[in-house]
Coordinates of C-alpha atoms in Angstrom, one line a residue:
Chain A
M20 CA -47.7 -9.1 147.2
T21 CA -44.6 -7.0 146.5
T22 CA -42.3 -9.7 147.9
A23 CA -43.9 -12.2 145.6
V24 CA -43.2 -10.0 142.6
Q25 CA -39.7 -9.4 143.7
A26 CA -39.1 -13.1 144.3
R27 CA -40.2 -13.8 140.8
K28 CA -38.1 -11.1 139.3
S29 CA -34.9 -11.7 141.3
P30 CA -33.6 -14.7 139.2
R31 CA -33.7 -12.5 136.1
K32 CA -30.1 -11.4 136.0
P33 CA -29.0 -8.4 134.0
W34 CA -27.6 -8.8 130.5
T35 CA -23.8 -9.1 130.8
P36 CA -21.6 -9.1 127.7
S37 CA -20.9 -12.8 128.0
Q38 CA -24.6 -13.6 128.4
I39 CA -25.4 -11.6 125.2
I40 CA -22.7 -13.5 123.3
L41 CA -23.8 -16.9 124.6
T42 CA -27.5 -16.1 123.8
L43 CA -26.6 -15.1 120.3
I44 CA -24.6 -18.3 119.8
G45 CA -27.7 -20.2 121.3
V46 CA -30.0 -18.5 118.8
A47 CA -27.7 -19.4 115.9
V48 CA -27.3 -23.0 116.9
S49 CA -31.0 -23.4 117.6
A50 CA -31.8 -22.0 114.1
V51 CA -29.6 -24.7 112.6
F52 CA -31.5 -27.3 114.7
V53 CA -34.9 -26.1 113.8
A54 CA -34.2 -25.3 110.1
P55 CA -34.9 -28.9 108.8
I56 CA -38.2 -29.1 110.7
A57 CA -39.2 -25.6 109.4
A58 CA -38.2 -26.6 105.9
A59 CA -40.4 -29.7 106.2
L60 CA -43.3 -27.6 107.5
F61 CA -43.0 -25.1 104.6
T62 CA -42.7 -27.8 102.1
S63 CA -45.9 -29.5 103.4
L64 CA -47.6 -26.2 102.7
K65 CA -46.6 -26.0 99.1
S66 CA -48.3 -27.7 96.1
E67 CA -46.6 -30.9 94.9
A68 CA -45.4 -29.1 91.8
E69 CA -43.9 -26.3 93.8
A70 CA -42.2 -28.7 96.2
A71 CA -40.4 -30.3 93.3
E72 CA -39.4 -27.0 91.6
I73 CA -35.8 -26.2 90.6
P74 CA -34.3 -24.2 92.1
P75 CA -36.0 -24.8 95.4
H76 CA -36.9 -22.0 97.8
W77 CA -37.7 -22.0 101.5
L78 CA -41.1 -20.3 101.7
P79 CA -44.1 -21.3 99.7
E80 CA -45.1 -18.9 97.0
V81 CA -48.6 -20.1 97.2
W82 CA -49.6 -21.3 100.7
T83 CA -51.9 -24.3 100.5
V84 CA -53.0 -27.2 102.7
Q85 CA -53.7 -29.5 99.8
A86 CA -50.9 -31.9 100.9
W87 CA -52.5 -32.3 104.4
K88 CA -55.9 -32.7 102.8
A89 CA -54.7 -35.3 100.4
L90 CA -53.0 -37.1 103.2
W91 CA -56.3 -37.5 105.1
E92 CA -58.4 -38.3 102.0
T93 CA -56.2 -40.8 100.2
G94 CA -53.8 -42.3 102.8
N95 CA -54.2 -44.9 105.4
I96 CA -52.9 -42.3 107.8
T97 CA -55.7 -42.7 110.4
N98 CA -55.1 -46.4 110.5
W99 CA -51.4 -46.0 111.0
F100 CA -52.0 -43.4 113.7
I101 CA -54.3 -45.7 115.6
N102 CA -52.0 -48.7 115.1
S103 CA -49.1 -46.6 116.5
L104 CA -51.2 -45.6 119.4
V105 CA -52.3 -49.1 120.2
V106 CA -48.8 -50.5 119.9
S107 CA -47.1 -47.8 121.9
V108 CA -49.7 -47.7 124.7
C109 CA -49.7 -51.5 125.0
V110 CA -45.9 -51.7 124.9
T111 CA -45.5 -48.9 127.5
S112 CA -48.0 -50.5 129.9
V113 CA -46.6 -54.0 129.7
V114 CA -43.0 -52.7 130.0
L115 CA -43.8 -50.6 133.0
T116 CA -45.6 -53.5 134.7
V117 CA -43.1 -56.3 134.1
S118 CA -39.9 -54.2 134.5
A119 CA -41.1 -52.6 137.8
L120 CA -41.9 -56.1 139.2
A121 CA -38.7 -57.6 137.9
G122 CA -36.6 -54.6 139.0
Y123 CA -38.0 -54.9 142.5
G124 CA -37.7 -58.7 142.5
F125 CA -34.1 -58.6 141.6
A126 CA -33.3 -55.7 144.0
R127 CA -35.3 -56.7 147.1
T128 CA -36.3 -60.3 147.2
E129 CA -34.4 -63.6 147.5
F130 CA -34.9 -66.7 145.4
R131 CA -32.9 -69.5 144.1
G132 CA -30.7 -68.7 141.1
K133 CA -31.3 -64.9 141.4
S134 CA -27.7 -63.8 140.6
V135 CA -27.5 -66.1 137.6
L136 CA -30.8 -64.9 136.2
M137 CA -29.7 -61.3 136.8
G138 CA -26.5 -61.9 134.9
I139 CA -28.5 -63.4 132.0
V140 CA -30.9 -60.5 131.9
M141 CA -28.0 -58.0 131.9
S142 CA -26.5 -59.8 128.9
G143 CA -29.8 -59.1 127.2
L144 CA -28.7 -55.4 127.1
M145 CA -26.7 -56.4 124.1
I146 CA -29.5 -58.1 122.2
S147 CA -31.9 -56.1 120.1
P148 CA -34.1 -56.8 117.0
A149 CA -31.2 -55.3 115.0
V150 CA -28.8 -57.9 116.3
L151 CA -31.0 -60.9 116.1
G152 CA -33.6 -59.8 113.5
V153 CA -33.8 -62.9 111.4
P154 CA -34.0 -65.6 114.2
L155 CA -36.4 -63.3 116.1
F156 CA -38.6 -63.1 113.0
T157 CA -38.6 -66.8 112.4
T158 CA -39.5 -67.3 116.1
V159 CA -42.4 -64.9 115.9
Q160 CA -43.4 -66.5 112.6
Q161 CA -43.6 -69.9 114.2
M162 CA -45.9 -68.5 116.9
G163 CA -48.2 -67.4 114.1
M164 CA -47.8 -63.7 115.1
V165 CA -46.6 -62.2 111.8
D166 CA -49.0 -59.4 110.7
T167 CA -50.7 -59.2 114.1
Y168 CA -50.7 -56.7 116.9
W169 CA -49.2 -59.4 119.2
G170 CA -46.3 -59.8 116.9
M171 CA -45.6 -56.1 116.9
I172 CA -46.1 -55.6 120.6
L173 CA -44.7 -58.5 122.5
P174 CA -41.2 -58.6 121.2
Q175 CA -40.7 -55.0 122.3
C176 CA -41.8 -55.8 125.8
A177 CA -38.6 -57.4 127.2
P178 CA -36.1 -54.5 127.5
A179 CA -33.4 -55.4 130.0
A180 CA -32.3 -51.7 130.1
M181 CA -35.5 -50.7 131.8
V182 CA -35.3 -53.5 134.4
Y183 CA -31.8 -52.4 135.1
I184 CA -32.8 -48.7 135.6
L185 CA -35.6 -49.7 138.0
Y186 CA -33.3 -52.3 139.7
K187 CA -30.8 -49.5 140.5
F188 CA -33.6 -47.3 141.8
F189 CA -35.2 -49.9 144.1
Q190 CA -31.8 -50.7 145.6
G191 CA -31.7 -47.2 146.9
V192 CA -35.1 -47.3 148.7
P193 CA -34.4 -47.5 152.4
R194 CA -35.1 -51.1 153.7
E195 CA -36.4 -49.7 157.0
L196 CA -39.6 -48.4 155.2
E197 CA -40.5 -51.9 154.1
E198 CA -39.4 -53.7 157.2
A199 CA -41.7 -51.6 159.4
A200 CA -44.6 -52.6 157.2
F201 CA -43.6 -56.3 157.3
I202 CA -43.6 -56.2 161.1
D203 CA -47.0 -54.7 161.0
G204 CA -48.1 -57.7 159.0
A205 CA -48.2 -56.5 155.4
G206 CA -47.3 -58.9 152.7
R207 CA -44.7 -58.4 149.9
W208 CA -47.3 -57.4 147.4
R209 CA -49.0 -54.9 149.6
V210 CA -45.6 -53.3 150.5
F211 CA -44.8 -53.2 146.8
F212 CA -48.0 -51.5 145.7
T213 CA -48.5 -49.2 148.7
I214 CA -45.0 -48.1 149.6
V215 CA -42.5 -48.9 146.8
V216 CA -44.4 -48.0 143.7
P217 CA -45.5 -44.5 144.9
L218 CA -41.9 -43.8 145.9
A219 CA -40.7 -44.9 142.4
R220 CA -43.1 -42.6 140.5
P221 CA -40.4 -40.3 139.0
S222 CA -38.4 -43.3 137.8
L223 CA -41.4 -45.0 136.5
A224 CA -42.4 -41.8 134.6
A225 CA -39.0 -41.7 133.0
V226 CA -39.1 -45.3 132.0
G227 CA -42.6 -44.9 130.7
I228 CA -41.8 -41.8 128.6
F229 CA -38.7 -43.3 127.1
T230 CA -40.4 -46.5 126.3
F231 CA -43.2 -44.7 124.7
I232 CA -40.8 -42.6 122.6
A233 CA -38.8 -45.6 121.5
S234 CA -41.9 -47.6 120.7
W235 CA -43.7 -44.8 118.8
N236 CA -40.6 -44.2 116.7
N237 CA -39.6 -47.8 116.2
F238 CA -39.2 -48.6 112.6
L239 CA -37.1 -51.8 112.2
W240 CA -39.3 -54.3 114.1
P241 CA -42.7 -53.3 112.7
Y242 CA -41.0 -53.2 109.3
M243 CA -39.9 -56.8 109.6
V244 CA -43.1 -58.1 111.1
T245 CA -45.9 -56.4 109.0
N246 CA -46.6 -56.6 105.4
N247 CA -50.2 -55.5 105.5
P248 CA -50.5 -51.8 105.0
D249 CA -53.6 -51.7 107.3
L250 CA -51.5 -52.9 110.2
M251 CA -48.5 -50.6 109.8
T252 CA -47.5 -48.0 112.3
M253 CA -46.8 -44.3 111.4
P254 CA -43.1 -44.4 110.8
N255 CA -43.4 -47.7 109.0
G256 CA -46.3 -46.7 106.7
I257 CA -44.8 -43.3 105.8
A258 CA -41.4 -44.7 105.0
T259 CA -42.6 -47.7 103.0
V260 CA -46.0 -47.1 101.5
M261 CA -45.7 -43.3 100.8
N262 CA -42.3 -43.8 99.2
S263 CA -43.6 -46.5 97.0
Y264 CA -46.1 -44.2 95.3
G265 CA -43.2 -42.3 93.8
I266 CA -42.2 -39.6 96.2
Q267 CA -44.6 -36.7 96.7
W268 CA -42.6 -34.5 98.8
A269 CA -45.3 -32.2 100.2
Q270 CA -47.4 -35.1 101.3
L271 CA -44.4 -37.0 102.7
M272 CA -43.4 -34.0 104.8
A273 CA -46.9 -33.5 106.0
G274 CA -47.1 -37.2 107.0
G275 CA -43.8 -37.0 108.7
L276 CA -44.7 -34.0 110.8
M277 CA -48.0 -35.7 111.7
A278 CA -46.0 -38.7 113.0
G279 CA -43.7 -36.5 115.0
L280 CA -46.3 -34.2 116.4
P281 CA -47.6 -36.3 119.3
L282 CA -44.2 -36.7 120.9
I283 CA -43.3 -33.1 120.4
I284 CA -46.5 -32.0 122.2
V285 CA -45.8 -34.5 125.0
F286 CA -42.3 -33.1 125.3
V287 CA -43.4 -29.5 125.4
F288 CA -45.7 -30.4 128.3
F289 CA -43.5 -32.8 130.2
Q290 CA -40.1 -31.2 129.6
R291 CA -39.2 -30.8 133.2
Q292 CA -40.2 -34.4 134.1
I293 CA -38.2 -35.7 131.2
V294 CA -35.0 -33.8 132.1
A295 CA -35.5 -34.7 135.8
G296 CA -36.2 -38.3 134.8
V297 CA -32.9 -38.5 133.0
A298 CA -31.2 -37.4 136.2
H299 CA -33.4 -39.5 138.4
T300 CA -33.0 -42.8 136.6
G301 CA -29.4 -42.8 137.6
L302 CA -28.5 -42.7 133.9
A303 CA -26.7 -39.5 134.5
G304 CA -25.3 -40.4 137.8
Q305 CA -23.2 -43.4 136.9
Chain B
M26 CA -21.6 -50.3 138.7
T27 CA -22.3 -53.4 140.8
T28 CA -19.5 -52.6 143.2
S29 CA -21.1 -49.3 144.2
A30 CA -24.4 -51.0 144.7
H31 CA -22.9 -53.5 147.1
M32 CA -21.3 -50.7 149.0
T33 CA -24.5 -48.8 149.6
T34 CA -26.4 -51.8 150.8
G35 CA -23.5 -52.8 153.0
A36 CA -23.1 -49.4 154.5
V37 CA -26.8 -49.1 155.4
A38 CA -26.9 -52.7 156.7
A39 CA -24.0 -52.6 159.1
P40 CA -24.5 -50.6 162.3
A41 CA -28.0 -49.2 162.5
R42 CA -30.1 -52.2 163.0
A43 CA -28.1 -54.7 164.9
R44 CA -31.0 -55.2 167.4
T45 CA -33.7 -56.1 165.0
A46 CA -31.5 -57.7 162.5
A47 CA -32.2 -61.3 163.4
A48 CA -36.0 -60.7 163.4
T49 CA -36.1 -58.8 160.2
A50 CA -33.8 -61.3 158.5
T51 CA -36.2 -64.1 159.0
V52 CA -39.1 -61.9 158.0
R53 CA -37.3 -60.9 154.8
R54 CA -36.2 -64.4 154.0
K55 CA -39.7 -65.9 154.4
Q56 CA -41.4 -63.1 152.5
G57 CA -38.7 -63.2 149.8
F58 CA -38.8 -66.9 149.3
Q59 CA -42.5 -66.9 149.0
H60 CA -42.9 -64.2 146.4
G61 CA -39.5 -63.3 145.0
G62 CA -39.8 -65.6 142.0
W63 CA -43.3 -64.3 141.1
F64 CA -42.0 -60.7 140.8
V65 CA -39.6 -61.5 138.1
A66 CA -41.6 -64.3 136.4
P67 CA -43.7 -62.1 134.0
F68 CA -40.6 -60.3 132.7
L69 CA -38.6 -63.6 132.5
A70 CA -41.4 -65.2 130.4
L71 CA -41.2 -62.4 127.8
F72 CA -37.4 -62.4 128.0
V73 CA -37.0 -66.1 127.4
L74 CA -39.6 -66.1 124.6
F75 CA -38.3 -63.1 122.6
V76 CA -34.6 -62.8 123.5
I77 CA -33.1 -66.1 124.8
W78 CA -35.1 -68.4 122.6
P79 CA -34.4 -66.5 119.4
L80 CA -30.8 -66.4 120.3
L81 CA -30.6 -70.2 120.8
R82 CA -32.7 -70.7 117.7
G83 CA -30.4 -68.4 115.8
V84 CA -27.4 -70.5 116.9
Y85 CA -29.2 -73.7 115.7
L86 CA -30.4 -72.2 112.4
S87 CA -26.8 -70.9 111.7
F88 CA -25.7 -74.5 111.4
T89 CA -28.4 -75.3 108.8
D90 CA -29.4 -74.2 105.3
A91 CA -32.9 -73.1 106.4
N92 CA -34.9 -70.9 104.1
I93 CA -37.7 -68.5 105.1
S94 CA -40.4 -71.1 105.4
G95 CA -38.3 -73.3 107.7
D96 CA -39.1 -76.5 105.9
G97 CA -36.5 -79.1 104.8
A98 CA -33.5 -77.5 106.5
S99 CA -30.6 -79.8 106.7
F100 CA -27.5 -79.5 108.9
V101 CA -24.5 -78.0 107.2
G102 CA -22.1 -77.6 110.1
L103 CA -19.8 -74.6 110.0
D104 CA -20.4 -73.9 106.3
N105 CA -22.4 -70.7 106.9
Y106 CA -19.7 -69.3 109.1
R107 CA -17.0 -70.3 106.7
E108 CA -18.9 -68.6 103.8
A109 CA -19.6 -65.5 105.9
L110 CA -16.0 -65.0 106.9
G111 CA -15.0 -65.3 103.2
D112 CA -17.8 -63.0 102.0
S113 CA -16.3 -59.7 101.0
A114 CA -19.8 -58.2 100.9
M115 CA -20.2 -59.0 104.6
W116 CA -16.8 -57.4 105.4
D117 CA -17.8 -54.4 103.3
A118 CA -21.0 -54.0 105.2
L119 CA -19.3 -54.4 108.6
G120 CA -16.8 -51.9 107.4
H121 CA -19.5 -49.4 106.6
S122 CA -21.1 -49.8 110.0
A123 CA -17.7 -49.4 111.7
Y124 CA -16.8 -46.4 109.6
F125 CA -20.1 -44.8 110.5
T126 CA -19.5 -45.5 114.2
L127 CA -16.0 -44.0 114.0
L128 CA -17.4 -40.8 112.5
V129 CA -20.5 -40.4 114.6
V130 CA -19.3 -41.3 118.1
P131 CA -16.6 -38.6 118.6
C132 CA -18.7 -35.9 116.9
I133 CA -21.8 -36.7 119.0
T134 CA -19.9 -36.7 122.2
V135 CA -18.2 -33.4 121.6
L136 CA -21.3 -31.8 120.1
A137 CA -23.6 -33.0 123.0
F138 CA -21.1 -31.6 125.5
L139 CA -20.9 -28.2 123.8
L140 CA -24.6 -27.9 123.4
A141 CA -25.1 -28.9 127.1
M142 CA -22.6 -26.3 128.2
L143 CA -24.3 -23.7 126.1
A144 CA -27.8 -24.5 127.4
H145 CA -26.5 -24.7 131.0
H146 CA -24.8 -21.3 130.9
I147 CA -27.4 -19.2 129.2
E148 CA -29.5 -17.8 131.9
R149 CA -32.6 -17.0 129.9
G150 CA -35.0 -19.2 128.1
K151 CA -33.6 -22.5 129.2
W152 CA -36.7 -24.4 128.1
L153 CA -36.3 -23.0 124.6
W154 CA -32.7 -24.3 124.1
R155 CA -33.7 -27.7 125.6
L156 CA -36.6 -27.9 123.2
C157 CA -34.6 -26.9 120.1
F158 CA -31.7 -29.3 120.7
F159 CA -33.9 -32.2 121.8
V160 CA -36.8 -31.9 119.3
P161 CA -35.1 -33.8 116.4
F162 CA -34.8 -36.9 118.7
L163 CA -38.5 -37.0 119.0
L164 CA -39.0 -37.5 115.3
P165 CA -39.3 -41.1 114.1
S166 CA -36.0 -42.2 112.4
T167 CA -37.7 -42.5 109.1
V168 CA -39.2 -39.0 109.2
A169 CA -35.8 -37.5 110.1
A170 CA -34.3 -39.5 107.3
N171 CA -37.0 -38.4 104.8
M172 CA -36.4 -34.8 105.7
F173 CA -32.7 -35.0 105.0
Q174 CA -33.2 -37.1 101.9
W175 CA -35.2 -34.2 100.6
L176 CA -32.8 -31.5 101.9
F177 CA -29.8 -33.3 100.3
T178 CA -31.4 -34.2 96.9
Q179 CA -29.4 -32.6 94.2
G180 CA -31.5 -30.0 92.3
I181 CA -34.5 -29.7 94.6
G182 CA -32.7 -29.9 98.0
L183 CA -32.3 -26.8 100.1
V184 CA -28.8 -27.7 101.4
N185 CA -27.1 -27.1 98.1
E186 CA -29.3 -24.1 97.4
T187 CA -28.7 -22.5 100.7
F188 CA -24.9 -22.9 100.7
G189 CA -24.5 -22.4 97.0
L190 CA -23.2 -25.9 96.4
D191 CA -23.9 -28.5 93.8
T192 CA -22.8 -31.6 95.7
P193 CA -24.3 -35.0 94.7
W194 CA -24.8 -35.9 98.4
L195 CA -27.0 -39.0 97.9
T196 CA -25.7 -40.3 94.5
D197 CA -21.9 -40.1 95.0
K198 CA -19.9 -42.7 96.9
S199 CA -17.8 -40.2 98.6
Y200 CA -20.7 -38.1 100.1
A201 CA -23.4 -40.7 100.8
M202 CA -22.1 -41.8 104.1
L203 CA -21.3 -38.3 105.1
A204 CA -24.9 -37.3 104.4
I205 CA -26.1 -40.1 106.7
V206 CA -23.6 -39.0 109.4
I207 CA -24.9 -35.4 109.3
E208 CA -28.5 -36.5 109.5
T209 CA -27.6 -38.8 112.4
L210 CA -25.8 -36.0 114.3
W211 CA -28.8 -33.7 113.9
W212 CA -31.3 -36.4 114.8
T213 CA -29.7 -38.1 117.8
V214 CA -27.5 -35.6 119.5
G215 CA -30.4 -34.4 121.7
F216 CA -30.4 -37.6 123.8
S217 CA -26.7 -37.3 124.8
F218 CA -27.2 -33.6 125.2
L219 CA -29.9 -34.3 127.9
L220 CA -27.6 -36.7 129.7
Y221 CA -24.9 -34.1 129.8
L222 CA -27.3 -31.4 130.8
A223 CA -28.6 -33.5 133.7
A224 CA -25.0 -34.3 134.8
L225 CA -24.0 -30.6 134.6
Q226 CA -26.9 -29.6 136.8
G227 CA -25.7 -32.3 139.3
I228 CA -22.3 -30.7 139.8
P229 CA -22.4 -28.8 143.2
D230 CA -21.9 -25.1 142.9
H231 CA -19.6 -24.8 145.9
L232 CA -16.9 -26.6 143.9
Y233 CA -16.9 -23.7 141.4
E234 CA -17.1 -21.1 144.1
A235 CA -14.2 -22.5 145.9
A236 CA -12.2 -22.6 142.7
K237 CA -13.0 -19.0 142.0
L238 CA -11.8 -18.0 145.4
D239 CA -8.6 -19.8 144.6
G240 CA -8.3 -17.7 141.5
A241 CA -9.0 -20.4 138.9
N242 CA -10.2 -18.9 135.6
A243 CA -13.0 -20.3 133.4
W244 CA -10.6 -22.6 131.5
H245 CA -9.1 -24.0 134.7
R246 CA -12.5 -24.6 136.2
M247 CA -13.6 -26.5 133.1
V248 CA -10.5 -28.7 132.9
H249 CA -10.2 -29.4 136.6
I250 CA -13.8 -29.5 137.7
T251 CA -16.4 -29.9 134.9
L252 CA -14.6 -32.4 132.8
P253 CA -13.5 -34.7 135.6
M254 CA -17.0 -34.5 137.1
L255 CA -18.5 -35.5 133.7
R256 CA -16.1 -38.5 133.2
H257 CA -18.7 -41.1 134.0
I258 CA -21.4 -39.6 131.8
T259 CA -18.9 -39.3 128.9
G260 CA -18.2 -43.0 129.3
L261 CA -21.9 -43.7 129.2
V262 CA -22.5 -41.5 126.2
I263 CA -19.7 -43.1 124.3
A264 CA -20.8 -46.6 125.2
L265 CA -24.4 -46.1 124.3
Q266 CA -23.4 -44.4 121.0
I267 CA -21.1 -47.1 120.0
L268 CA -23.7 -49.8 120.5
A269 CA -26.4 -47.7 118.8
S270 CA -24.2 -46.7 115.8
L271 CA -23.0 -50.2 115.1
Q272 CA -26.7 -51.1 114.6
L273 CA -27.1 -48.5 111.9
F274 CA -30.0 -49.3 109.7
D275 CA -33.0 -47.0 109.6
Q276 CA -31.4 -43.8 108.3
A277 CA -29.2 -45.4 105.8
V278 CA -32.0 -47.5 104.3
V279 CA -34.5 -44.6 104.1
M280 CA -32.1 -42.0 102.8
M281 CA -30.9 -44.4 100.1
D282 CA -34.5 -45.3 99.0
F283 CA -34.2 -48.8 100.5
G284 CA -31.1 -49.6 98.4
P285 CA -27.5 -50.1 99.3
G286 CA -26.4 -46.6 98.4
P287 CA -24.2 -45.5 95.4
E288 CA -21.8 -48.3 94.5
V289 CA -23.0 -50.2 97.6
S290 CA -21.3 -47.7 99.8
T291 CA -23.8 -47.4 102.6
R292 CA -25.0 -50.9 103.1
S293 CA -24.8 -51.6 106.9
F294 CA -24.2 -54.9 108.5
V295 CA -27.9 -55.1 109.7
Q296 CA -29.1 -54.2 106.3
Y297 CA -27.0 -57.0 104.7
T298 CA -28.2 -59.5 107.2
L299 CA -31.8 -58.6 106.6
E300 CA -31.3 -58.7 102.8
Q301 CA -29.9 -62.3 103.1
G302 CA -32.8 -63.3 105.4
F303 CA -35.8 -61.7 103.7
T304 CA -34.7 -61.0 100.1
S305 CA -32.5 -64.0 99.4
Y306 CA -34.5 -66.2 101.8
R307 CA -31.2 -67.6 103.2
V308 CA -32.3 -67.8 106.9
G309 CA -29.5 -70.1 107.9
Y310 CA -26.8 -67.8 106.4
A311 CA -28.5 -64.7 107.9
S312 CA -28.6 -66.4 111.3
A313 CA -24.9 -67.1 111.1
M314 CA -24.3 -63.4 110.4
S315 CA -26.6 -62.4 113.3
I316 CA -24.6 -64.6 115.6
I317 CA -21.3 -63.1 114.3
F318 CA -22.8 -59.6 114.9
F319 CA -23.9 -60.6 118.4
V320 CA -20.4 -61.7 119.2
I321 CA -19.0 -58.4 117.9
I322 CA -21.5 -56.4 120.1
A323 CA -20.7 -58.6 123.1
V324 CA -17.0 -58.1 122.7
V325 CA -17.4 -54.3 122.5
A326 CA -19.7 -54.3 125.6
L327 CA -17.3 -56.5 127.5
A328 CA -14.4 -54.4 126.5
R329 CA -16.2 -51.4 127.8
M330 CA -17.0 -53.1 131.1
W331 CA -13.4 -54.3 131.5
L332 CA -12.0 -50.8 130.7
L333 CA -14.4 -49.2 133.2
R334 CA -13.4 -51.7 136.0
T335 CA -9.7 -51.4 135.6
R336 CA -10.0 -47.6 135.5
E337 CA -12.1 -47.5 138.6
E338 CA -9.7 -49.8 140.4
G339 CA -6.7 -47.8 139.2
G340 CA -8.3 -44.5 140.3
R341 CA -8.8 -45.6 143.9

């Protein structure tokens, strides 16, 4: 009992002068980082009239949740939230599946033209909807996928970067593990699902988390491919529809916080995995 | 990057398994040939459909005068490219993207490094610093942009109020881009910060202990151990930031109310391309600009690879 308590206490080092100074700097810098979010939160708790008052002030004089209420009552916010969820979950599952398979295929199997294909995929690192927006849009339009879930989801599902990260990871898996299984008569697929995928869990988690963040927060592509307000995602709906009413700051801030909240909660719970994931994906080790 | 990969496989392959090598090689080849293609097929299908095909289509469209409906396009040769290269609005837009990149990349790199050093060296509440510095990155770009649009608005914005200024951040040509840069620093530095933090945690402690024994002070330890050990991550942060910054769009558009900014001072290359495609319906012309942009990005990426390779070879 006592040893456990001691073990827990021992990493707590005493306050040295340099630690005090560093911590004070940390507090000051953190305050700057959190201030805009705090300001948004306080504004969302003001009335619209108070939010537009001149001169402005940080804290609400009258605390009210009317902006949050109005958001729920008048806005399409539930639709946008569900759309965001559907799109992000679909994109993340598809990306995890196809990039794990492809990363493994490139790292550990042989087939004709592999190196050429790998080269082409790596050149895909430079191509994003921002770079090729208009031709990508006309392609998706030709497929009849404008204003559909398909059109929002599928073009986000071919990220060369994720294939590259998993490719690097699979290259580091000891071949002996697989070969023992092959000699025992297991096939490629069995080896992949029972040996390789479990080993890759931390890397897959990192790829999944970053894909989800990117997809949830993606603005440009949904902006290009949807016109129907019922189909918009959170960032998209808040930026385009809410702004077009004539800006109501309290509501806008409430909506923005609502769009950001899911990821903030995810981060608070999965912090350690996310930081470890960054180290694990080899991103940091290059 | 590829060189190190070859080295690891080679090193593992050489001595250990000479006996079973022949047997496993046939097993591997057989299994590989049967299934290798199927592993990459699903990804390749999506990749061809949504990356390669649009790229080829963009090349084709760039030689036509296609409009948004795609009907009745006729071949116009190099006209679009000729027009684009002579289009001062395009050069201005490219200039804005480049200017933004020049401001953001050095600031983010230095700031991310300093924040990571701070979070790494404070012994208490590590999770709290990580959360504070990373949290802005978790907000959608449009939300972060809306927040700063409001903070910077003259009259009702808290930035001027808090610092006792009366700066026309969003409505004056000389401040608009600066406001976007400040917003971007706040919003995106967290990602590079995490990369640096992970890299700092990966530096073995014994290096510092040995240096301390040799009498190196904190400054020496930073210059001779920390910075060299972080060289690769710095290269990565800079490369990722350059590519991301050149693609400036979301923040600029939202903060400037979907317009081009005061006196067209914040219109980015991506924004101008999309305007030509979706507002002026000039798909052929927009495609030509997309291809020009793709070439610029490719040149930057290749230059980075080339620099990295020569530096690694020189270093050994």
